[in-house]
Amino acid sequence: MSEPKAPTPAPGDTYKGWLFKWTNYIKGYQRRWFVLSNGLLSYYRTQAEMGHTCRGTINLATANIAVEDSCNFVISNGGTQTYHLKASSEVERQRWITALELAKAKAFRMQAESDDSGDESTPPAAGQGGGARNSEVQSTLRTLGSKVEDLSTCNDLIAKHGSALQRSLSELEGVRLGGETSEKIRQVTERATLFRITSNAMINACRDFLALAQAHSKRWQKALQAEREQRVRLEETLEQLAKQHNHLERAFRGATVLPPSQSNPAIDSKGSVPGKGDASDEDEENEFFDACEDVQEFITVPADPKYHRRSGSNVSGISSEMGMDDGTTSLDEQSMASNPESPQSQEVVPVRKRRTRIPDKPNYSLNLWSIMKNCIGKELSKIPMPVNFNEPLSMLQRLSEDLEYYELLDRGAKCQSSLEQMCYVAAFTVSSYSTTVHRTGKPFNPLLGETFELDRLQESGYRSLCEQVSHHPPAAAHHAISERGWTLRQEIALASKFRGKYLSIMPLGSIHCIFEKSNNHYTWKKVTTTVHNIIVGKLWIDQSGEIDIVNHRTGDRCHLKFAPYSYFSRDVARKVTGVVTDKDGKAHYVLSGTWDEKMECSRVMQSSRGGENGADGRQKTVYQTLKAKELWRKTPLPEGAENMYYFSTLALTLNEPEEGVAPTDSRKRPDQRLMEQGRWEEANAEKQRLEEKQRTARREREREANRSANPEEGKEPADGAEEVEIATEPSETTDKTDTDETSSDLSLSSGHQDSYKAMWFDRCVDPMTGEPTHIYRGGYWETKEQGNWDSCPDIF
């Protein structure tokens, strides 16, 4: 079924539609989407491919167009490219032929003009304000002249086709037909003649208009020059007023001179002083939609530069440029204008300078096959791994790296629409994988009770706490809270299997994001991470699977699909696509990008069933969207990252020594610290000591649990505890790994539970998802302020 028939396009317009293209003798004609624009004819398999994959293009300036029969025609550029095309009807074919001939004439003319462009420059007229201003008017006149030439081309084509039509009608008159038929033919001939006369009149009217415009061009130039001079005078006057205001303000305060960008926040926030704006000046240069689009704006949150002014960050500010269009100011800007003594108007307190380098990774070689050959089919937790395959960070620190692009949540917290907010949450979800593309090193498995705090309250407005709450299966709880209105919490347990050629890591557990202002509560789960070429070849990582982000308050959903890498796929590697829908299933935004580089979003204007069928046989949905705009882009890695385990700027600071943290903090883990310093042999010895200490502590807890369950001495342990005790003995000599808990397998199967309780998190049933999880119960930051860590266990 072809697209709805559109009228013949004016010269220079884009013409689109479905045509059948001959492919080969096996498949014959195949339906393709053709686009004619700027003298180029391109085709795609589907409309959805227009944004990324063009199947072929012909330049019409040198192309030949030939008609074969009522529906077929051929386009060739001299032998290298030939398209045999077929339209759905003769009328549709004629529309395409007309559009192609118009585009060919215009492309040929533009090519000729570009060849002679060196002779077309006109010297500026005297007294007209210079060549730059004169060239603008001349450019306008040239554009008008080009349009008139286009109309002349239309006239020639109409005359050509009209003459052919009249010849055909004349031939029909010679055929013996009934009187009524001859009368009809005569009427058609008269109408064709009238149409050609009307088109000639239109061409003449356009020529008259061009002559009139040329006659009045000098007067227009003078008026334009006067307006520009007046604008310059107004700008100079306004600048003088601003300087006087600053001088008076400084004299009134009698204090230290403030920086120009902060001396008058009321003026700066409105952007009325030229050359004195802040980040919002840059934002005003960007627009989300073209000016011709008559639709509501994409983002309606106010610009707040302090929320996204961050060194080295590439999170795109697609919302900031929309906030000041209506003349309103944000709450923070209002408070700054009304309170000149606020912290924002004073000298900024210097934040702590974080490190930007760690010692380079030593070049140690190790045969992985000697370690892995007897471990195929086992869980990763059962494989003893030396630090040679690690990176000097713990899993708790890797979990905290999810906050690398926290600004996405800051922007989401300011959104008025839950659907717009969902776009930011989805981009944040994808951004958490960007740090893994080159990170083939295995993080240290945290010891039970190990914690990691990430306090960025002063620099970024948030702080987070991670704790290893379970050892078998290994599970970590994470809680982050921001002053800018969002909370993130999650409990992640890793299930992993080694399959010989690759290692699959399946994160279990839900991630929760709650926005304070709107009370929107989002949940989602992580996708599967696969490490390829474990035995032979270069290690590389892939993310694959699907994520459903749900807003439990509104019912909005975002379905993200991480496409697995395939050698035979024509799609870009590491591709991520998604659709944001409301509670009724109506699509509002389409997301696309890659999990290692960027994410973009496009607003859906219309959706329809069409295009080719998918691999599963179902018909695909085609979305008509506005131009895609960037939500997030990955920050480039620091210089020399290949020698520093490919750590990002944030990752380089995570293991930096810090005063005042808990004694269980990952920064104080000795084997990890030794590895970072390049002392790997000492790190391996320290790692074995910590593992044995952890196993001893676990066995002691199990004995305490057994004594509690069997208070009478001499009685057999209840519920099979005897088997547990027998099973714990060989574990000392058989497997020395930081997560190997053979006894726990038997104890769990026999009904015995470990008596360990997390220090800062309580285990409960999540009220939103119904899953058992650990939720932060508070107290950590208060304890840190008091400096009293006596209740913390000694795990190192």
mmCIF file with all atom_site columns, C-alpha atoms in Angstrom, residues 583-764:
data_model
loop_
_atom_site.group_PDB
_atom_site.id
_atom_site.type_symbol
_atom_site.label_atom_id
_atom_site.label_alt_id
_atom_site.label_comp_id
_atom_site.label_asym_id
_atom_site.label_entity_id
_atom_site.label_seq_id
_atom_site.pdbx_PDB_ins_code
_atom_site.Cartn_x
_atom_site.Cartn_y
_atom_site.Cartn_z
_atom_site.occupancy
_atom_site.B_iso_or_equiv
_atom_site.pdbx_formal_charge
_atom_site.auth_seq_id
_atom_site.auth_comp_id
_atom_site.auth_asym_id
_atom_site.auth_atom_id
_atom_site.pdbx_PDB_model_num
ATOM 1   C CA . LYS A 1 583 ? 0.021  4.063   30.927 1.00 0.00 ? 583 LYS A CA 1
ATOM 2   C CA . ASP A 1 584 ? -2.216 3.544   27.855 1.00 0.00 ? 584 ASP A CA 1
ATOM 3   C CA . GLY A 1 585 ? 0.672  2.300   25.732 1.00 0.00 ? 585 GLY A CA 1
ATOM 4   C CA . LYS A 1 586 ? 0.891  5.413   23.538 1.00 0.00 ? 586 LYS A CA 1
ATOM 5   C CA . ALA A 1 587 ? 4.462  6.198   22.462 1.00 0.00 ? 587 ALA A CA 1
ATOM 6   C CA . HIS A 1 588 ? 5.747  9.697   23.258 1.00 0.00 ? 588 HIS A CA 1
ATOM 7   C CA . TYR A 1 589 ? 9.529  9.495   22.837 1.00 0.00 ? 589 TYR A CA 1
ATOM 8   C CA . VAL A 1 590 ? 11.947 7.272   20.940 1.00 0.00 ? 590 VAL A CA 1
ATOM 9   C CA . LEU A 1 591 ? 15.441 6.750   22.375 1.00 0.00 ? 591 LEU A CA 1
ATOM 10  C CA . SER A 1 592 ? 18.465 5.623   20.392 1.00 0.00 ? 592 SER A CA 1
ATOM 11  C CA . GLY A 1 593 ? 22.212 5.510   20.781 1.00 0.00 ? 593 GLY A CA 1
ATOM 12  C CA . THR A 1 594 ? 24.966 3.292   22.108 1.00 0.00 ? 594 THR A CA 1
ATOM 13  C CA . TRP A 1 595 ? 25.752 2.365   25.683 1.00 0.00 ? 595 TRP A CA 1
ATOM 14  C CA . ASP A 1 596 ? 29.419 3.341   25.288 1.00 0.00 ? 596 ASP A CA 1
ATOM 15  C CA . GLU A 1 597 ? 29.008 6.768   23.674 1.00 0.00 ? 597 GLU A CA 1
ATOM 16  C CA . LYS A 1 598 ? 25.723 8.686   23.739 1.00 0.00 ? 598 LYS A CA 1
ATOM 17  C CA . MET A 1 599 ? 21.935 8.593   23.907 1.00 0.00 ? 599 MET A CA 1
ATOM 18  C CA . GLU A 1 600 ? 19.475 10.705  21.946 1.00 0.00 ? 600 GLU A CA 1
ATOM 19  C CA . CYS A 1 601 ? 15.738 11.185  22.168 1.00 0.00 ? 601 CYS A CA 1
ATOM 20  C CA . SER A 1 602 ? 13.134 12.149  19.574 1.00 0.00 ? 602 SER A CA 1
ATOM 21  C CA . ARG A 1 603 ? 9.599  13.226  20.261 1.00 0.00 ? 603 ARG A CA 1
ATOM 22  C CA . VAL A 1 604 ? 7.008  11.040  18.532 1.00 0.00 ? 604 VAL A CA 1
ATOM 23  C CA . MET A 1 605 ? 4.537  12.980  16.425 1.00 0.00 ? 605 MET A CA 1
ATOM 24  C CA . GLN A 1 606 ? 2.780  10.014  14.837 1.00 0.00 ? 606 GLN A CA 1
ATOM 25  C CA . SER A 1 607 ? 3.085  6.238   14.861 1.00 0.00 ? 607 SER A CA 1
ATOM 26  C CA . SER A 1 608 ? 1.770  3.684   12.411 1.00 0.00 ? 608 SER A CA 1
ATOM 27  C CA . ARG A 1 609 ? 2.097  0.058   11.466 1.00 0.00 ? 609 ARG A CA 1
ATOM 28  C CA . GLY A 1 610 ? 4.209  -0.203  8.372  1.00 0.00 ? 610 GLY A CA 1
ATOM 29  C CA . GLY A 1 611 ? 7.544  -1.071  6.883  1.00 0.00 ? 611 GLY A CA 1
ATOM 30  C CA . GLU A 1 612 ? 9.002  -4.545  6.714  1.00 0.00 ? 612 GLU A CA 1
ATOM 31  C CA . ASN A 1 613 ? 8.206  -7.343  9.087  1.00 0.00 ? 613 ASN A CA 1
ATOM 32  C CA . GLY A 1 614 ? 10.624 -8.047  11.901 1.00 0.00 ? 614 GLY A CA 1
ATOM 33  C CA . ALA A 1 615 ? 12.589 -11.217 12.479 1.00 0.00 ? 615 ALA A CA 1
ATOM 34  C CA . ASP A 1 616 ? 9.725  -12.644 14.496 1.00 0.00 ? 616 ASP A CA 1
ATOM 35  C CA . GLY A 1 617 ? 7.266  -12.089 11.646 1.00 0.00 ? 617 GLY A CA 1
ATOM 36  C CA . ARG A 1 618 ? 5.411  -9.254  13.336 1.00 0.00 ? 618 ARG A CA 1
ATOM 37  C CA . GLN A 1 619 ? 4.942  -5.970  11.556 1.00 0.00 ? 619 GLN A CA 1
ATOM 38  C CA . LYS A 1 620 ? 7.156  -3.196  12.841 1.00 0.00 ? 620 LYS A CA 1
ATOM 39  C CA . THR A 1 621 ? 5.851  0.130   14.125 1.00 0.00 ? 621 THR A CA 1
ATOM 40  C CA . VAL A 1 622 ? 7.076  3.208   12.270 1.00 0.00 ? 622 VAL A CA 1
ATOM 41  C CA . TYR A 1 623 ? 7.408  6.397   14.343 1.00 0.00 ? 623 TYR A CA 1
ATOM 42  C CA . GLN A 1 624 ? 7.378  9.845   12.793 1.00 0.00 ? 624 GLN A CA 1
ATOM 43  C CA . THR A 1 625 ? 9.522  11.966  15.089 1.00 0.00 ? 625 THR A CA 1
ATOM 44  C CA . LEU A 1 626 ? 11.043 15.381  15.413 1.00 0.00 ? 626 LEU A CA 1
ATOM 45  C CA . LYS A 1 627 ? 14.781 15.835  15.014 1.00 0.00 ? 627 LYS A CA 1
ATOM 46  C CA . ALA A 1 628 ? 16.753 13.835  17.563 1.00 0.00 ? 628 ALA A CA 1
ATOM 47  C CA . LYS A 1 629 ? 18.535 15.728  20.323 1.00 0.00 ? 629 LYS A CA 1
ATOM 48  C CA . GLU A 1 630 ? 21.316 14.518  22.568 1.00 0.00 ? 630 GLU A CA 1
ATOM 49  C CA . LEU A 1 631 ? 20.505 13.532  26.154 1.00 0.00 ? 631 LEU A CA 1
ATOM 50  C CA . TRP A 1 632 ? 23.882 12.201  27.228 1.00 0.00 ? 632 TRP A CA 1
ATOM 51  C CA . ARG A 1 633 ? 27.388 11.804  25.841 1.00 0.00 ? 633 ARG A CA 1
ATOM 52  C CA . LYS A 1 634 ? 30.247 9.944   27.449 1.00 0.00 ? 634 LYS A CA 1
ATOM 53  C CA . THR A 1 635 ? 33.021 12.033  28.951 1.00 0.00 ? 635 THR A CA 1
ATOM 54  C CA . PRO A 1 636 ? 36.389 11.212  27.287 1.00 0.00 ? 636 PRO A CA 1
ATOM 55  C CA . LEU A 1 637 ? 38.773 9.136   29.358 1.00 0.00 ? 637 LEU A CA 1
ATOM 56  C CA . PRO A 1 638 ? 41.690 10.979  30.977 1.00 0.00 ? 638 PRO A CA 1
ATOM 57  C CA . GLU A 1 639 ? 45.038 11.046  29.255 1.00 0.00 ? 639 GLU A CA 1
ATOM 58  C CA . GLY A 1 640 ? 46.989 7.822   29.745 1.00 0.00 ? 640 GLY A CA 1
ATOM 59  C CA . ALA A 1 641 ? 43.894 5.849   30.768 1.00 0.00 ? 641 ALA A CA 1
ATOM 60  C CA . GLU A 1 642 ? 45.152 2.767   28.904 1.00 0.00 ? 642 GLU A CA 1
ATOM 61  C CA . ASN A 1 643 ? 47.951 2.491   31.491 1.00 0.00 ? 643 ASN A CA 1
ATOM 62  C CA . MET A 1 644 ? 45.592 3.094   34.412 1.00 0.00 ? 644 MET A CA 1
ATOM 63  C CA . TYR A 1 645 ? 43.112 0.232   33.884 1.00 0.00 ? 645 TYR A CA 1
ATOM 64  C CA . TYR A 1 646 ? 40.970 2.514   31.626 1.00 0.00 ? 646 TYR A CA 1
ATOM 65  C CA . PHE A 1 647 ? 39.634 4.324   34.684 1.00 0.00 ? 647 PHE A CA 1
ATOM 66  C CA . SER A 1 648 ? 37.377 7.324   34.168 1.00 0.00 ? 648 SER A CA 1
ATOM 67  C CA . THR A 1 649 ? 37.963 10.634  35.927 1.00 0.00 ? 649 THR A CA 1
ATOM 68  C CA . LEU A 1 650 ? 35.610 9.562   38.728 1.00 0.00 ? 650 LEU A CA 1
ATOM 69  C CA . ALA A 1 651 ? 37.115 6.061   39.025 1.00 0.00 ? 651 ALA A CA 1
ATOM 70  C CA . LEU A 1 652 ? 40.597 7.521   39.541 1.00 0.00 ? 652 LEU A CA 1
ATOM 71  C CA . THR A 1 653 ? 39.367 9.237   42.721 1.00 0.00 ? 653 THR A CA 1
ATOM 72  C CA . LEU A 1 654 ? 37.425 6.359   44.261 1.00 0.00 ? 654 LEU A CA 1
ATOM 73  C CA . ASN A 1 655 ? 40.372 4.663   45.985 1.00 0.00 ? 655 ASN A CA 1
ATOM 74  C CA . GLU A 1 656 ? 42.040 7.909   46.991 1.00 0.00 ? 656 GLU A CA 1
ATOM 75  C CA . PRO A 1 657 ? 42.842 7.835   50.739 1.00 0.00 ? 657 PRO A CA 1
ATOM 76  C CA . GLU A 1 658 ? 40.384 9.910   52.740 1.00 0.00 ? 658 GLU A CA 1
ATOM 77  C CA . GLU A 1 659 ? 40.249 10.821  56.411 1.00 0.00 ? 659 GLU A CA 1
ATOM 78  C CA . GLY A 1 660 ? 37.232 10.138  58.587 1.00 0.00 ? 660 GLY A CA 1
ATOM 79  C CA . VAL A 1 661 ? 35.769 7.172   56.713 1.00 0.00 ? 661 VAL A CA 1
ATOM 80  C CA . ALA A 1 662 ? 34.680 3.971   58.457 1.00 0.00 ? 662 ALA A CA 1
ATOM 81  C CA . PRO A 1 663 ? 37.381 1.383   59.263 1.00 0.00 ? 663 PRO A CA 1
ATOM 82  C CA . THR A 1 664 ? 35.484 -1.034  56.982 1.00 0.00 ? 664 THR A CA 1
ATOM 83  C CA . ASP A 1 665 ? 35.804 1.294   53.958 1.00 0.00 ? 665 ASP A CA 1
ATOM 84  C CA . SER A 1 666 ? 37.250 -0.206  50.767 1.00 0.00 ? 666 SER A CA 1
ATOM 85  C CA . ARG A 1 667 ? 39.937 2.468   50.712 1.00 0.00 ? 667 ARG A CA 1
ATOM 86  C CA . LYS A 1 668 ? 41.491 0.795   53.776 1.00 0.00 ? 668 LYS A CA 1
ATOM 87  C CA . ARG A 1 669 ? 41.604 -2.685  52.241 1.00 0.00 ? 669 ARG A CA 1
ATOM 88  C CA . PRO A 1 670 ? 45.328 -3.578  52.272 1.00 0.00 ? 670 PRO A CA 1
ATOM 89  C CA . ASP A 1 671 ? 45.472 -6.017  49.339 1.00 0.00 ? 671 ASP A CA 1
ATOM 90  C CA . GLN A 1 672 ? 43.683 -3.550  47.090 1.00 0.00 ? 672 GLN A CA 1
ATOM 91  C CA . ARG A 1 673 ? 46.015 -0.728  48.158 1.00 0.00 ? 673 ARG A CA 1
ATOM 92  C CA . LEU A 1 674 ? 49.103 -2.863  47.504 1.00 0.00 ? 674 LEU A CA 1
ATOM 93  C CA . MET A 1 675 ? 47.855 -3.777  44.052 1.00 0.00 ? 675 MET A CA 1
ATOM 94  C CA . GLU A 1 676 ? 47.255 -0.112  43.179 1.00 0.00 ? 676 GLU A CA 1
ATOM 95  C CA . GLN A 1 677 ? 50.865 0.599   44.174 1.00 0.00 ? 677 GLN A CA 1
ATOM 96  C CA . GLY A 1 678 ? 52.090 -2.152  41.821 1.00 0.00 ? 678 GLY A CA 1
ATOM 97  C CA . ARG A 1 679 ? 53.164 -4.580  44.583 1.00 0.00 ? 679 ARG A CA 1
ATOM 98  C CA . TRP A 1 680 ? 51.177 -7.528  43.256 1.00 0.00 ? 680 TRP A CA 1
ATOM 99  C CA . GLU A 1 681 ? 53.015 -10.360 45.029 1.00 0.00 ? 681 GLU A CA 1
ATOM 100 C CA . GLU A 1 682 ? 52.421 -8.736  48.398 1.00 0.00 ? 682 GLU A CA 1
ATOM 101 C CA . ALA A 1 683 ? 48.827 -8.047  47.375 1.00 0.00 ? 683 ALA A CA 1
ATOM 102 C CA . ASN A 1 684 ? 48.238 -11.749 46.623 1.00 0.00 ? 684 ASN A CA 1
ATOM 103 C CA . ALA A 1 685 ? 49.622 -12.775 50.004 1.00 0.00 ? 685 ALA A CA 1
ATOM 104 C CA . GLU A 1 686 ? 47.470 -10.158 51.762 1.00 0.00 ? 686 GLU A CA 1
ATOM 105 C CA . LYS A 1 687 ? 44.433 -11.292 49.799 1.00 0.00 ? 687 LYS A CA 1
ATOM 106 C CA . GLN A 1 688 ? 44.847 -14.868 51.032 1.00 0.00 ? 688 GLN A CA 1
ATOM 107 C CA . ARG A 1 689 ? 45.150 -13.623 54.622 1.00 0.00 ? 689 ARG A CA 1
ATOM 108 C CA . LEU A 1 690 ? 41.915 -11.642 54.373 1.00 0.00 ? 690 LEU A CA 1
ATOM 109 C CA . GLU A 1 691 ? 40.082 -14.584 52.812 1.00 0.00 ? 691 GLU A CA 1
ATOM 110 C CA . GLU A 1 692 ? 41.155 -16.921 55.581 1.00 0.00 ? 692 GLU A CA 1
ATOM 111 C CA . LYS A 1 693 ? 40.180 -14.367 58.220 1.00 0.00 ? 693 LYS A CA 1
ATOM 112 C CA . GLN A 1 694 ? 36.750 -14.078 56.644 1.00 0.00 ? 694 GLN A CA 1
ATOM 113 C CA . ARG A 1 695 ? 36.269 -17.855 56.535 1.00 0.00 ? 695 ARG A CA 1
ATOM 114 C CA . THR A 1 696 ? 37.252 -18.104 60.193 1.00 0.00 ? 696 THR A CA 1
ATOM 115 C CA . ALA A 1 697 ? 34.718 -15.437 61.146 1.00 0.00 ? 697 ALA A CA 1
ATOM 116 C CA . ARG A 1 698 ? 31.996 -17.222 59.211 1.00 0.00 ? 698 ARG A CA 1
ATOM 117 C CA . ARG A 1 699 ? 32.697 -20.552 60.857 1.00 0.00 ? 699 ARG A CA 1
ATOM 118 C CA . GLU A 1 700 ? 32.556 -18.856 64.234 1.00 0.00 ? 700 GLU A CA 1
ATOM 119 C CA . ARG A 1 701 ? 29.127 -17.417 63.421 1.00 0.00 ? 701 ARG A CA 1
ATOM 120 C CA . GLU A 1 702 ? 27.915 -20.840 62.348 1.00 0.00 ? 702 GLU A CA 1
ATOM 121 C CA . ARG A 1 703 ? 29.148 -22.388 65.614 1.00 0.00 ? 703 ARG A CA 1
ATOM 122 C CA . GLU A 1 704 ? 27.373 -19.676 67.578 1.00 0.00 ? 704 GLU A CA 1
ATOM 123 C CA . ALA A 1 705 ? 24.198 -20.383 65.614 1.00 0.00 ? 705 ALA A CA 1
ATOM 124 C CA . ASN A 1 706 ? 24.537 -24.112 66.291 1.00 0.00 ? 706 ASN A CA 1
ATOM 125 C CA . ARG A 1 707 ? 25.036 -23.542 70.023 1.00 0.00 ? 707 ARG A CA 1
ATOM 126 C CA . SER A 1 708 ? 21.959 -21.307 70.098 1.00 0.00 ? 708 SER A CA 1
ATOM 127 C CA . ALA A 1 709 ? 19.922 -23.958 68.319 1.00 0.00 ? 709 ALA A CA 1
ATOM 128 C CA . ASN A 1 710 ? 21.282 -26.767 70.605 1.00 0.00 ? 710 ASN A CA 1
ATOM 129 C CA . PRO A 1 711 ? 21.725 -25.365 74.131 1.00 0.00 ? 711 PRO A CA 1
ATOM 130 C CA . GLU A 1 712 ? 22.020 -28.823 75.765 1.00 0.00 ? 712 GLU A CA 1
ATOM 131 C CA . GLU A 1 713 ? 25.538 -30.169 75.566 1.00 0.00 ? 713 GLU A CA 1
ATOM 132 C CA . GLY A 1 714 ? 25.973 -33.636 74.114 1.00 0.00 ? 714 GLY A CA 1
ATOM 133 C CA . LYS A 1 715 ? 22.838 -33.454 72.006 1.00 0.00 ? 715 LYS A CA 1
ATOM 134 C CA . GLU A 1 716 ? 23.113 -33.866 68.283 1.00 0.00 ? 716 GLU A CA 1
ATOM 135 C CA . PRO A 1 717 ? 22.808 -30.618 66.355 1.00 0.00 ? 717 PRO A CA 1
ATOM 136 C CA . ALA A 1 718 ? 19.355 -30.039 65.055 1.00 0.00 ? 718 ALA A CA 1
ATOM 137 C CA . ASP A 1 719 ? 18.373 -29.839 61.385 1.00 0.00 ? 719 ASP A CA 1
ATOM 138 C CA . GLY A 1 720 ? 21.469 -31.489 60.003 1.00 0.00 ? 720 GLY A CA 1
ATOM 139 C CA . ALA A 1 721 ? 23.987 -29.121 61.559 1.00 0.00 ? 721 ALA A CA 1
ATOM 140 C CA . GLU A 1 722 ? 26.413 -32.037 61.982 1.00 0.00 ? 722 GLU A CA 1
ATOM 141 C CA . GLU A 1 723 ? 26.798 -32.246 58.203 1.00 0.00 ? 723 GLU A CA 1
ATOM 142 C CA . VAL A 1 724 ? 27.579 -28.565 58.192 1.00 0.00 ? 724 VAL A CA 1
ATOM 143 C CA . GLU A 1 725 ? 30.407 -28.970 60.670 1.00 0.00 ? 725 GLU A CA 1
ATOM 144 C CA . ILE A 1 726 ? 31.891 -31.870 58.684 1.00 0.00 ? 726 ILE A CA 1
ATOM 145 C CA . ALA A 1 727 ? 31.680 -29.884 55.484 1.00 0.00 ? 727 ALA A CA 1
ATOM 146 C CA . THR A 1 728 ? 33.512 -26.901 56.914 1.00 0.00 ? 728 THR A CA 1
ATOM 147 C CA . GLU A 1 729 ? 36.738 -28.754 57.617 1.00 0.00 ? 729 GLU A CA 1
ATOM 148 C CA . PRO A 1 730 ? 37.880 -29.571 54.063 1.00 0.00 ? 730 PRO A CA 1
ATOM 149 C CA . SER A 1 731 ? 37.215 -25.993 52.970 1.00 0.00 ? 731 SER A CA 1
ATOM 150 C CA . GLU A 1 732 ? 40.416 -24.881 54.681 1.00 0.00 ? 732 GLU A CA 1
ATOM 151 C CA . THR A 1 733 ? 42.576 -26.939 52.388 1.00 0.00 ? 733 THR A CA 1
ATOM 152 C CA . THR A 1 734 ? 40.604 -27.427 49.211 1.00 0.00 ? 734 THR A CA 1
ATOM 153 C CA . ASP A 1 735 ? 39.787 -23.933 47.951 1.00 0.00 ? 735 ASP A CA 1
ATOM 154 C CA . LYS A 1 736 ? 41.315 -20.654 48.957 1.00 0.00 ? 736 LYS A CA 1
ATOM 155 C CA . THR A 1 737 ? 39.150 -17.977 47.456 1.00 0.00 ? 737 THR A CA 1
ATOM 156 C CA . ASP A 1 738 ? 37.719 -14.812 48.827 1.00 0.00 ? 738 ASP A CA 1
ATOM 157 C CA . THR A 1 739 ? 34.156 -15.890 48.109 1.00 0.00 ? 739 THR A CA 1
ATOM 158 C CA . ASP A 1 740 ? 34.310 -19.671 48.402 1.00 0.00 ? 740 ASP A CA 1
ATOM 159 C CA . GLU A 1 741 ? 31.918 -20.745 51.129 1.00 0.00 ? 741 GLU A CA 1
ATOM 160 C CA . THR A 1 742 ? 31.436 -24.485 50.647 1.00 0.00 ? 742 THR A CA 1
ATOM 161 C CA . SER A 1 743 ? 29.915 -24.781 54.078 1.00 0.00 ? 743 SER A CA 1
ATOM 162 C CA . SER A 1 744 ? 27.261 -22.244 53.279 1.00 0.00 ? 744 SER A CA 1
ATOM 163 C CA . ASP A 1 745 ? 26.000 -24.372 50.384 1.00 0.00 ? 745 ASP A CA 1
ATOM 164 C CA . LEU A 1 746 ? 25.349 -27.250 52.760 1.00 0.00 ? 746 LEU A CA 1
ATOM 165 C CA . SER A 1 747 ? 24.121 -25.066 55.558 1.00 0.00 ? 747 SER A CA 1
ATOM 166 C CA . LEU A 1 748 ? 21.597 -23.348 53.339 1.00 0.00 ? 748 LEU A CA 1
ATOM 167 C CA . SER A 1 749 ? 20.418 -26.646 51.900 1.00 0.00 ? 749 SER A CA 1
ATOM 168 C CA . SER A 1 750 ? 20.033 -28.028 55.388 1.00 0.00 ? 750 SER A CA 1
ATOM 169 C CA . GLY A 1 751 ? 17.928 -25.133 56.552 1.00 0.00 ? 751 GLY A CA 1
ATOM 170 C CA . HIS A 1 752 ? 20.578 -23.295 58.576 1.00 0.00 ? 752 HIS A CA 1
ATOM 171 C CA . GLN A 1 753 ? 20.844 -19.549 57.992 1.00 0.00 ? 753 GLN A CA 1
ATOM 172 C CA . ASP A 1 754 ? 23.848 -17.320 58.585 1.00 0.00 ? 754 ASP A CA 1
ATOM 173 C CA . SER A 1 755 ? 23.261 -15.100 61.594 1.00 0.00 ? 755 SER A CA 1
ATOM 174 C CA . TYR A 1 756 ? 25.065 -12.105 60.062 1.00 0.00 ? 756 TYR A CA 1
ATOM 175 C CA . LYS A 1 757 ? 23.199 -8.777  60.055 1.00 0.00 ? 757 LYS A CA 1
ATOM 176 C CA . ALA A 1 758 ? 24.261 -5.789  57.995 1.00 0.00 ? 758 ALA A CA 1
ATOM 177 C CA . MET A 1 759 ? 25.609 -2.763  59.840 1.00 0.00 ? 759 MET A CA 1
ATOM 178 C CA . TRP A 1 760 ? 23.816 0.065   58.052 1.00 0.00 ? 760 TRP A CA 1
ATOM 179 C CA . PHE A 1 761 ? 21.041 -1.679  56.110 1.00 0.00 ? 761 PHE A CA 1
ATOM 180 C CA . ASP A 1 762 ? 17.946 -3.596  57.255 1.00 0.00 ? 762 ASP A CA 1
ATOM 181 C CA . ARG A 1 763 ? 16.638 -6.601  55.359 1.00 0.00 ? 763 ARG A CA 1
ATOM 182 C CA . CYS A 1 764 ? 12.920 -6.292  54.581 1.00 0.00 ? 764 CYS A CA 1
#
